[in-house]
Short mmCIF file of C-alpha atoms in Angstrom, two decimals:
data_model
loop_
_atom_site.label_atom_id
_atom_site.label_comp_id
_atom_site.label_asym_id
_atom_site.label_seq_id
_atom_site.Cartn_x
_atom_site.Cartn_y
_atom_site.Cartn_z
CA MET A 1 -124.96 41.56 45.48
CA PHE A 2 -125.26 40.47 42.40
CA PHE A 3 -123.88 43.36 40.42
CA LEU A 4 -120.61 42.88 42.29
CA LYS A 5 -120.21 39.36 41.43
CA VAL A 6 -119.80 40.40 38.18
CA ILE A 7 -117.64 43.00 38.56
CA MET A 8 -115.33 40.60 40.34
CA GLN A 9 -115.53 38.20 37.17
CA ASP A 10 -115.26 40.89 34.74
CA VAL A 11 -112.31 42.06 37.20
CA ASN A 12 -110.36 38.76 38.37
CA ILE A 13 -109.53 39.35 41.62
CA ASN A 14 -108.60 35.91 42.81
CA ILE A 15 -110.42 36.19 46.53
CA LYS A 16 -108.40 33.85 48.86
CA ILE A 17 -105.37 35.66 47.69
CA PHE A 18 -106.80 38.94 48.20
CA GLU A 19 -108.09 38.54 51.71
CA ARG A 20 -104.33 37.50 53.03
CA GLY A 21 -103.14 40.94 51.15
CA PHE A 22 -105.45 42.81 53.23
CA ASN A 23 -104.85 40.59 56.28
CA LYS A 24 -101.63 41.11 55.53
CA ALA A 25 -102.27 45.07 55.80
CA LYS A 26 -104.22 45.10 58.73
CA SER A 27 -101.55 42.83 61.41
CA TYR A 28 -98.83 45.12 59.77
CA TYR A 29 -101.47 47.90 60.80
CA HIS A 30 -102.41 47.35 64.73
CA ASP A 31 -98.58 45.93 64.69
CA LEU A 32 -97.30 49.14 63.54
CA GLY A 33 -99.64 52.19 64.63
CA ILE A 34 -100.38 53.60 61.20
CA PRO A 35 -102.25 52.53 57.51
CA ILE A 36 -100.32 50.62 55.54
CA ILE A 37 -100.42 50.86 51.87
CA PHE A 38 -102.24 47.78 50.36
CA SER A 39 -101.95 47.82 46.71
CA TYR A 40 -104.23 44.89 44.12
CA SER A 41 -102.75 44.33 40.34
CA ILE A 42 -104.49 42.39 37.58
CA GLU A 43 -103.64 42.72 34.31
CA CYS A 44 -105.39 43.56 31.38
CA LYS A 45 -105.61 43.29 27.21
CA GLN A 46 -105.33 47.80 26.16
CA LYS A 47 -102.30 48.66 24.76
CA ASP A 48 -102.52 53.06 25.25
CA ILE A 49 -101.99 53.59 28.71
CA LEU A 50 -102.72 57.54 29.02
CA CYS A 51 -106.40 56.42 27.65
CA LEU A 52 -107.11 56.53 31.46
CA LEU A 53 -106.64 60.17 32.06
CA ALA A 54 -109.26 61.07 28.61
CA ASN A 55 -112.37 63.34 29.98
CA ASN A 56 -110.50 63.53 33.67
CA LYS A 57 -111.76 66.20 35.14
CA GLU A 58 -113.40 65.24 38.78
CA ASN A 59 -109.13 63.81 39.43
CA LYS A 60 -107.73 66.52 41.05
CA PHE A 61 -103.81 64.42 41.02
CA SER A 62 -102.75 62.17 37.38
CA VAL A 63 -99.16 61.56 36.09
CA TYR A 64 -97.56 60.21 32.32
CA TRP A 65 -94.78 59.09 32.08
CA ASP A 66 -93.51 57.78 29.08
CA GLN A 67 -89.93 56.03 27.66
CA PRO A 68 -90.96 54.65 24.19
CA SER A 69 -87.63 53.64 22.83
CA GLU A 70 -87.85 52.19 26.06
CA GLY A 71 -90.94 50.11 25.85
CA PHE A 72 -92.07 52.00 29.38
CA CYS A 73 -94.79 53.71 30.19
CA LEU A 74 -97.17 54.34 33.01
CA ALA A 75 -100.35 56.29 33.66
CA GLY A 76 -101.97 57.78 37.81
CA LEU A 77 -104.91 58.74 37.94
CA GLY A 78 -106.46 60.26 41.79
CA CYS A 79 -104.57 60.39 45.28
CA ALA A 80 -104.09 57.36 47.69
CA PHE A 81 -101.46 58.42 49.91
CA ASP A 82 -98.93 62.39 49.60
CA PHE A 83 -96.71 64.14 50.24
CA GLU A 84 -96.12 68.05 50.69
CA ILE A 85 -92.68 69.82 50.34
CA LYS A 86 -91.97 73.93 51.23
CA LYS A 87 -88.15 73.16 51.77
CA GLN A 88 -85.11 71.70 51.64
CA ASN A 89 -85.47 70.28 55.48
CA ASN A 90 -89.09 69.03 54.43
CA PHE A 91 -88.06 66.74 51.92
CA ILE A 92 -85.34 64.97 54.23
CA LYS A 93 -87.92 64.56 56.44
CA MET A 94 -90.11 63.53 53.16
CA ASN A 95 -87.31 60.79 52.09
CA LYS A 96 -87.38 58.86 55.57
CA THR A 97 -90.86 58.98 55.63
CA LEU A 98 -91.22 57.82 52.72
CA PHE A 99 -89.09 55.09 52.10
CA LYS A 100 -90.78 53.69 56.04
CA THR A 101 -94.21 54.27 54.35
CA LEU A 102 -92.97 51.49 51.66
CA GLU A 103 -91.40 49.64 53.09
CA ASN A 104 -94.73 48.38 55.89
CA SER A 105 -97.28 48.31 51.95
CA VAL A 106 -98.07 45.30 50.52
CA ASN A 107 -98.08 44.36 47.45
CA ILE A 108 -100.12 42.14 45.90
CA SER A 109 -99.37 41.43 41.47
CA GLU A 110 -98.47 38.21 40.10
CA GLU A 111 -95.38 40.11 38.69
CA ILE A 112 -92.32 40.79 40.65
CA SER A 113 -92.41 44.73 39.13
CA ILE A 114 -95.83 46.06 38.81
CA GLY A 115 -97.10 47.53 42.43
CA PRO A 116 -97.24 50.40 43.50
CA ARG A 117 -94.89 54.16 42.52
CA PHE A 118 -94.59 57.24 44.08
CA PHE A 119 -94.70 60.31 41.52
CA GLY A 120 -93.19 63.66 42.14
CA GLY A 121 -90.04 66.06 41.70
CA HIS A 122 -89.99 69.98 43.06
CA ALA A 123 -89.10 73.00 41.67
CA PHE A 124 -85.08 73.24 40.94
CA ASN A 125 -84.16 76.04 43.56
CA LEU A 126 -86.27 74.05 46.89
CA ASN A 127 -85.16 77.19 49.26
CA LEU A 128 -87.68 79.91 47.50
CA GLN A 129 -90.71 81.57 48.29
CA ARG A 130 -92.83 80.22 45.29
CA ASP A 131 -94.60 83.10 42.70
CA VAL A 132 -98.01 83.54 41.46
CA VAL A 133 -97.48 81.15 38.63
CA TRP A 134 -96.14 78.41 40.63
CA GLU A 135 -98.20 78.74 43.44
CA GLU A 136 -100.90 76.51 43.59
CA MET A 137 -98.24 73.37 42.56
CA GLY A 138 -96.01 74.13 44.59
CA SER A 139 -92.31 73.76 45.48
CA GLY A 140 -92.71 69.87 44.77
CA ARG A 141 -95.51 67.07 45.64
CA PHE A 142 -94.79 63.95 45.91
CA PHE A 143 -98.28 61.20 45.40
CA LEU A 144 -99.33 57.57 45.20
CA PRO A 145 -101.95 57.40 42.62
CA GLU A 146 -104.98 54.83 43.89
CA CYS A 147 -104.64 53.33 40.02
CA ILE A 148 -101.41 52.91 38.31
CA ALA A 149 -101.55 52.10 34.37
CA THR A 150 -98.62 50.28 33.46
CA ASN A 151 -97.11 49.08 30.30
CA LYS A 152 -94.60 47.54 30.15
CA LEU A 153 -93.46 45.27 26.63
CA ASP A 154 -96.41 45.57 25.59
CA ARG A 155 -98.21 44.29 28.68
CA THR A 156 -100.05 46.33 30.64
CA TRP A 157 -101.19 46.30 34.41
CA LEU A 158 -104.00 48.14 36.43
CA THR A 159 -103.16 48.48 40.36
CA ILE A 160 -105.25 49.84 42.72
CA SER A 161 -103.79 51.57 45.91
CA ALA A 162 -105.51 52.26 49.32
CA LEU A 163 -104.30 53.52 53.22
CA ILE A 164 -105.58 49.92 55.17
CA ASP A 165 -106.29 51.12 58.80
CA GLU A 166 -109.32 50.03 61.63
CA THR A 167 -112.24 51.51 59.84
CA ILE A 168 -112.17 49.38 56.99
CA ASN A 169 -113.18 45.49 56.83
CA PHE A 170 -112.42 42.99 54.78
CA LYS A 171 -115.29 42.55 52.96
CA GLU A 172 -116.01 46.74 52.63
CA ALA A 173 -112.64 46.14 51.18
CA LEU A 174 -113.17 43.83 48.68
CA ASN A 175 -115.90 45.63 47.09
CA PHE A 176 -113.40 49.41 47.41
CA PHE A 177 -110.85 47.47 45.27
CA SER A 178 -113.42 46.07 42.39
CA GLN A 179 -115.49 47.95 41.81
CA LYS A 180 -112.65 50.62 42.14
CA LEU A 181 -110.53 47.52 39.40
CA PHE A 182 -113.35 47.67 36.90
CA SER A 183 -114.02 51.50 36.77
CA TYR A 184 -110.13 52.23 36.27
CA LYS A 185 -109.95 49.27 33.58
CA ASN A 186 -113.65 50.48 31.64
CA LYS A 187 -111.35 54.38 31.47
CA LEU A 188 -108.88 52.20 29.55
CA CYS A 189 -111.39 51.98 26.77
CA GLN A 190 -111.96 55.34 26.32
CA LYS A 191 -110.75 57.13 22.81
CA LEU A 192 -108.12 59.73 23.10
CA PRO A 193 -108.45 63.21 22.07
CA LEU A 194 -107.99 63.71 18.30
CA ILE A 195 -104.34 65.62 18.33
CA LYS A 196 -105.55 69.80 17.57
CA ASN A 197 -105.16 73.13 16.46
CA THR A 198 -104.69 74.90 19.36
CA SER A 199 -105.47 79.20 18.79
CA VAL A 200 -103.05 81.39 19.97
CA ASN A 201 -103.89 85.74 21.10
CA GLU A 202 -100.74 86.58 21.70
CA TYR A 203 -96.80 85.76 22.68
CA VAL A 204 -94.91 87.21 25.38
CA ASN A 205 -90.54 86.50 25.49
CA PHE A 206 -89.47 87.22 28.75
CA PRO A 207 -87.03 88.53 29.60
CA SER A 208 -86.75 90.44 25.82
CA LYS A 209 -84.44 89.38 23.60
CA ASP A 210 -82.59 92.75 24.98
CA SER A 211 -82.81 92.43 28.30
CA TYR A 212 -82.02 88.20 28.10
CA ASN A 213 -78.24 89.65 26.07
CA ASP A 214 -77.49 91.78 29.40
CA ILE A 215 -78.69 89.31 30.94
CA VAL A 216 -75.67 87.09 29.69
CA LEU A 217 -73.01 89.42 29.01
CA SER A 218 -73.58 90.64 32.84
CA ALA A 219 -73.28 86.39 33.30
CA LEU A 220 -70.22 86.01 31.28
CA ASP A 221 -68.16 89.25 33.08
CA LYS A 222 -68.42 87.22 36.13
CA ILE A 223 -66.51 84.18 34.41
CA ARG A 224 -63.83 86.51 33.20
CA LYS A 225 -63.54 88.19 36.75
CA GLY A 226 -63.46 84.18 38.18
CA ILE A 227 -66.45 83.93 40.52
CA ILE A 228 -68.34 81.25 38.60
CA LYS A 229 -66.90 79.48 36.05
CA LYS A 230 -69.92 78.36 34.17
CA ILE A 231 -73.97 79.05 34.62
CA VAL A 232 -77.32 78.22 32.90
CA LEU A 233 -79.69 81.14 32.35
CA SER A 234 -82.74 80.44 31.03
CA ARG A 235 -85.46 82.07 29.96
CA THR A 236 -89.32 81.79 29.36
CA HIS A 237 -92.13 82.14 26.78
CA LYS A 238 -95.41 82.53 27.50
CA ILE A 239 -98.86 81.65 25.61
CA LYS A 240 -101.60 82.73 25.52
CA VAL A 241 -104.06 79.06 24.42
CA ASP A 242 -107.76 78.99 24.44
CA GLN A 243 -109.88 76.56 26.17
CA ASN A 244 -110.25 73.80 23.95
CA PHE A 245 -106.25 73.61 24.31
CA ASP A 246 -106.31 69.84 25.37
CA VAL A 247 -102.93 68.60 27.08
CA LEU A 248 -103.45 65.29 26.23
CA SER A 249 -102.85 66.52 22.06
CA ALA A 250 -100.04 67.76 22.76
CA VAL A 251 -98.53 64.59 25.08
CA GLN A 252 -100.16 62.25 21.38
CA ILE A 253 -97.52 64.73 19.95
CA LEU A 254 -93.99 64.77 22.35
CA ARG A 255 -94.10 61.02 21.97
CA ASN A 256 -94.47 60.80 17.83
CA SER A 257 -91.93 63.31 17.98
CA PHE A 258 -89.13 62.16 20.32
CA PRO A 259 -89.21 58.65 21.29
CA THR A 260 -85.89 59.08 23.02
CA CYS A 261 -86.86 61.34 25.49
CA THR A 262 -88.49 60.90 28.72
CA ASN A 263 -92.23 62.71 28.17
CA PHE A 264 -94.32 64.09 31.33
CA LEU A 265 -97.70 65.07 32.47
CA PHE A 266 -98.00 66.31 35.73
CA LYS A 267 -101.31 66.96 36.98
CA PHE A 268 -101.89 68.77 40.34
CA PHE A 269 -105.06 71.12 40.66
CA ASN A 270 -105.61 74.07 38.29
CA ASN A 271 -102.18 73.01 37.10
CA THR A 272 -100.87 71.20 34.21
CA PHE A 273 -96.87 70.51 34.23
CA PHE A 274 -96.06 68.95 30.43
CA GLY A 275 -92.70 68.22 28.83
CA SER A 276 -89.78 65.78 27.28
CA THR A 277 -86.64 65.55 28.30
CA PRO A 278 -83.74 63.78 26.87
CA GLU A 279 -82.06 63.92 30.81
CA ARG A 280 -81.88 61.48 33.17
CA LEU A 281 -81.03 62.78 36.74
CA VAL A 282 -80.24 59.32 38.50
CA LYS A 283 -81.79 55.53 37.18
CA LYS A 284 -81.22 52.76 40.73
CA ASN A 285 -81.82 49.76 40.41
CA ASN A 286 -80.85 47.81 43.45
CA SER A 287 -77.55 49.14 43.64
CA ILE A 288 -76.48 49.69 39.77
CA ILE A 289 -76.67 53.79 39.18
CA ASN A 290 -77.34 55.42 35.68
CA THR A 291 -77.02 58.87 34.87
CA GLU A 292 -75.75 60.75 31.80
CA ALA A 293 -73.65 63.61 31.38
CA LEU A 294 -76.02 65.76 28.91
CA ALA A 295 -74.65 69.59 27.57
CA GLY A 296 -73.69 71.06 24.19
CA THR A 297 -76.26 71.09 22.07
CA ILE A 298 -76.57 71.98 18.03
CA ARG A 299 -79.85 72.13 15.50
CA ARG A 300 -80.31 69.07 13.30
CA GLY A 301 -78.81 69.21 9.50
CA LYS A 302 -81.57 70.21 6.47
CA ASP A 303 -80.38 66.60 5.48
CA LYS A 304 -78.35 63.35 6.68
CA LYS A 305 -74.64 64.99 5.16
CA GLU A 306 -75.51 68.44 6.65
CA ASP A 307 -75.85 66.60 9.46
CA THR A 308 -72.79 64.65 8.97
CA TRP A 309 -71.22 68.50 8.95
CA LEU A 310 -72.05 69.52 12.20
CA VAL A 311 -71.83 67.04 14.20
CA GLN A 312 -68.35 67.03 12.82
CA ASN A 313 -67.82 70.17 14.27
CA PHE A 314 -70.19 69.97 17.27
CA LEU A 315 -67.47 67.67 18.79
CA ASN A 316 -64.74 69.35 17.84
CA ASN A 317 -66.38 73.53 18.45
CA CYS A 318 -64.23 74.23 21.90
CA LYS A 319 -67.17 75.66 23.46
CA GLU A 320 -69.63 72.89 23.63
CA LYS A 321 -66.48 70.73 25.13
CA GLN A 322 -66.07 73.16 27.33
CA GLU A 323 -69.64 73.08 28.86
CA HIS A 324 -69.92 69.15 28.30
CA SER A 325 -66.55 67.99 30.68
CA PHE A 326 -68.12 70.73 33.47
CA VAL A 327 -71.28 68.81 33.64
CA SER A 328 -68.70 65.46 32.58
CA ARG A 329 -66.95 66.30 35.66
CA GLN A 330 -68.64 67.29 38.86
CA LEU A 331 -70.86 64.54 38.35
CA LYS A 332 -67.63 61.84 38.38
CA GLU A 333 -66.45 63.80 41.85
CA LYS A 334 -69.74 63.25 43.66
CA LEU A 335 -70.15 59.89 41.69
CA GLU A 336 -66.85 58.33 42.25
CA LYS A 337 -67.41 58.89 46.25
CA ILE A 338 -69.75 56.54 46.50
CA LEU A 339 -70.00 53.97 43.38
CA ILE A 340 -67.68 51.26 42.67
CA ASN A 341 -66.21 49.84 39.30
CA LEU A 342 -67.61 53.22 37.93
CA GLU A 343 -67.64 53.39 34.32
CA ILE A 344 -67.41 56.30 32.55
CA SER A 345 -66.06 57.34 28.34
CA SER A 346 -63.41 59.61 28.05
CA VAL A 347 -64.85 60.97 24.71
CA PRO A 348 -69.01 61.81 24.45
CA GLU A 349 -71.58 60.00 22.33
CA ILE A 350 -73.60 61.88 20.24
CA LYS A 351 -77.69 62.38 21.42
CA LYS A 352 -79.79 62.61 18.69
CA LEU A 353 -83.40 63.76 18.81
CA LYS A 354 -85.59 65.57 16.10
CA ASN A 355 -84.64 69.18 16.42
CA LEU A 356 -81.67 69.53 18.28
CA GLN A 357 -78.28 67.05 18.92
CA HIS A 358 -76.60 67.05 22.17
CA LEU A 359 -73.08 65.23 23.31
CA ARG A 360 -73.98 63.29 26.35
CA THR A 361 -71.59 60.87 28.25
CA PRO A 362 -73.47 57.70 30.05
CA ILE A 363 -71.86 56.65 33.50
CA LYS A 364 -73.26 54.02 35.21
CA GLY A 365 -71.66 52.29 39.18
CA LYS A 366 -72.65 50.20 41.51
CA LEU A 367 -73.41 51.51 45.56
CA ASN A 368 -70.53 51.06 47.87
CA ARG A 369 -72.92 51.95 50.58
CA ASP A 370 -76.98 52.27 51.08
CA MET A 371 -78.54 55.64 49.22
CA SER A 372 -82.12 55.67 48.72
CA ILE A 373 -83.02 56.72 45.37
CA LEU A 374 -83.79 60.67 46.90
CA ASP A 375 -80.40 60.53 48.73
CA LEU A 376 -79.01 60.41 44.92
CA VAL A 377 -81.32 62.82 43.70
CA GLN A 378 -80.33 65.18 47.01
CA LEU A 379 -77.02 64.28 45.50
CA LEU A 380 -76.26 64.96 42.27
CA HIS A 381 -79.28 67.61 42.22
CA PRO A 382 -78.96 70.87 40.60
CA THR A 383 -76.33 69.61 37.93
CA ALA A 384 -74.00 71.61 36.07
CA ALA A 385 -76.01 71.32 33.19
CA VAL A 386 -78.69 73.09 34.88
CA ALA A 387 -77.28 75.44 37.02
CA GLY A 388 -73.44 75.54 36.65
CA ILE A 389 -70.17 75.37 38.44
CA PRO A 390 -69.16 76.52 40.93
CA SER A 391 -73.13 75.12 41.98
CA GLU A 392 -74.07 77.48 45.35
CA ASP A 393 -72.64 80.11 43.58
CA ALA A 394 -74.28 79.70 40.75
CA ILE A 395 -77.77 79.27 42.15
CA PHE A 396 -76.99 82.64 43.59
CA ILE A 397 -76.59 84.29 40.65
CA ILE A 398 -78.81 83.09 38.97
CA ASP A 399 -81.74 83.88 41.84
CA LYS A 400 -79.92 87.31 41.32
CA LEU A 401 -80.51 87.39 36.83
CA GLU A 402 -83.81 85.40 36.23
CA PRO A 403 -86.39 88.00 36.14
CA PHE A 404 -88.69 85.21 37.21
CA ASP A 405 -88.99 81.48 39.10
CA ARG A 406 -88.43 78.13 37.65
CA GLY A 407 -90.39 76.59 39.20
CA TRP A 408 -90.36 72.90 38.59
CA TYR A 409 -88.82 73.41 35.35
CA SER A 410 -85.24 71.84 35.37
CA GLY A 411 -85.70 70.86 39.06
CA PRO A 412 -86.16 66.22 38.87
CA ILE A 413 -89.11 64.63 38.15
CA GLY A 414 -89.23 60.70 38.44
CA TRP A 415 -90.77 57.99 40.41
CA ILE A 416 -89.99 55.31 43.12
CA ASP A 417 -91.25 51.46 43.23
CA PHE A 418 -91.37 49.95 46.34
CA ASN A 419 -88.35 47.80 45.06
CA GLY A 420 -86.89 50.80 46.87
CA GLY A 421 -85.91 51.40 42.94
CA GLY A 422 -86.26 54.04 40.66
CA ASP A 423 -85.26 56.53 37.67
CA PHE A 424 -85.50 60.32 38.48
CA PHE A 425 -84.55 63.41 35.01
CA VAL A 426 -84.50 66.67 34.81
CA ALA A 427 -87.01 68.75 33.93
CA LEU A 428 -86.24 70.89 30.51
CA ARG A 429 -88.23 71.53 27.54
CA SER A 430 -91.63 72.23 29.66
CA ALA A 431 -94.98 73.95 29.98
CA LEU A 432 -97.06 74.55 32.45
CA VAL A 433 -100.07 75.05 31.65
CA LYS A 434 -102.53 77.30 34.36
CA ASP A 435 -106.04 79.85 33.69
CA ASN A 436 -104.85 79.14 30.11
CA VAL A 437 -101.66 80.38 29.58
CA ALA A 438 -98.46 78.02 28.95
CA HIS A 439 -95.73 79.23 30.73
CA LEU A 440 -92.69 77.23 28.08
CA PHE A 441 -89.46 77.08 29.97
CA ALA A 442 -85.69 76.84 28.19
CA GLY A 443 -82.42 77.64 29.08
CA GLY A 444 -78.04 77.50 27.62
CA GLY A 445 -75.15 77.17 29.55
CA ILE A 446 -72.58 79.53 29.89
CA VAL A 447 -69.13 79.51 29.60
CA SER A 448 -66.46 82.02 28.75
CA GLU A 449 -65.97 81.41 24.71
CA SER A 450 -70.38 82.35 24.95
CA ILE A 451 -71.63 84.63 22.62
CA PRO A 452 -75.50 86.52 23.32
CA LEU A 453 -77.01 85.95 20.20
CA GLU A 454 -75.50 82.21 19.48
CA GLU A 455 -77.26 81.01 23.65
CA TRP A 456 -80.46 82.85 22.26
CA LEU A 457 -81.07 80.49 19.18
CA GLU A 458 -79.97 78.38 20.84
CA THR A 459 -82.67 79.18 23.28
CA GLU A 460 -85.52 79.20 20.08
CA LEU A 461 -84.26 75.96 19.46
CA LYS A 462 -85.08 74.34 22.47
CA LEU A 463 -88.15 76.05 23.14
CA LYS A 464 -90.07 75.15 19.47
CA THR A 465 -89.98 71.16 20.95
CA ILE A 466 -93.08 72.26 23.17
CA ILE A 467 -94.46 74.99 20.76
CA SER A 468 -94.62 72.27 18.01
CA THR A 469 -97.14 70.38 20.85
CA LEU A 470 -99.36 73.59 19.52
CA ASN A 471 -99.01 73.26 15.94
CA ILE A 472 -97.85 76.83 15.43
CA ASP A 473 -95.80 77.69 12.55
#
C-alpha cells in the first residue's frame, strides 16, 4: 500500500476526479452492456516522446507519428482495443463500430484535445489477398494504444486507456492506472539509441530496370488507346539489413531530414512499417476539412540558383502539370458535392523537401453533411496521385502490371481522436522491415508524355528518402 501511495504521488492522480470518471464508465457499461473505454491523462516534463518506444521488446503494438513543422507528435505502446480489417466490407462495419465505441468512451483530461486515439490504416487495395511479405501485417488494422504520449507545442501528456466492465472495481482500476502511468512515465526518461550505420549485404530491385521499362511501355499503350488517362506504377527495392538495425535510429534521421513531412512508424507483431510521407489525404477538425493534391516531382538543385531554374522549368513542364491537374480535378469533383466554401487554388505551389520538389494544391472546405473521418478516407482513397484516372480501371491494371503486393504502401494511414476528428496521410516513401529484410517502395505517375527512363530515375530519388535512413552511400 505504501508503494502504491508513492506511485500515486509521483503521477499525481486526482482520486476524486478519477473516481467520478470510473463510476461514469461503469454506469455506461451497465446501460449499454458493452465494455467502455476509460482514459486518464497527466502532464509530464519529458519532450522527446520517441523515447517511449526505446527498448520495446515486450509490446506487440507500437506507433509513432511526428509532424515537426507543426509542433505535433504522438507515440503509443500496447493495445487496449483493436479492429482488424480483412476486406472492404470489414472497413465499412468497423467504421460504425469504432465511432460508437469512441462516443461512449469516458476521458479524463485537463486539456480538451488530449485523450485516447485510434491509430491505423489499411492496404492500397483492400480486396486483394496479401502475399507472404504482408501476410502478418495484414490488410488493415486500427488500435487504441494502452499508453499514448502526446507532445503539442512543447507540452507533453501521457494518456492511459483500459476497458471497463463488470470484472474490475474502483480500487483495482486506480491501482492499474497508477502503476501504468508510473511505468510509462519512467519509459519516457530512457535514452534513444545512437544513430548508426546498418550493414547491408545485398539488394535487389523488383521489378528489374528492364522489366520496369516494359511495364511503363505497356501502361503508355493503354493510355494511347484511351483505356486510362493516367496510372501510378510503383516498384520495390529489397535490402538485407543486419541484426543491429534499429528502426528508432531510422526514424530519428527522417524527422531531422524531413521536418515538413509526417514521419511515421507502425509495429504489429514482428513487422515494422515506417516512412516519411509528404501527402495528406484528409484532415477533419469538427466540420472543417483539409486535403491537398500532391503530384509532379523534380529533384532539388545543387545550389539556390539551380533550384530556382529547376522550379521555373517545373512550373512550365506539360507532363508534370498534366499529372498534377488529374489529381486536383478528381479531388475537386469528389469534394464539391460534400463541402461548402470550397477553397482550391488555380495555380499549384511548390513543396520543397530535402531531395525533392513537388507540385502542391492545398484544398479546404466545410462539410455540408455529417461524415466521419473514415467516411472521408473511403471517399477519397485512392486518389489519382496513387492509382490513376479512372480509378477503378487504373487499379485493375495496376493489379495486372505490378509483380508484387503493395500492401500498406500508398494506402491511408492516420489517427482518429475521441472528438471524432482525425488526420490521414498516404503511406509514401515507406518501408516494411520483416525478417531482416527492408522492403522499400516508391512510385510515379504515368501520363501520355512519360518517358520510362525518367520515371525510373524519379523512383530512384524517392527511394533515397528511406535509403538515407540506413546511411547507405
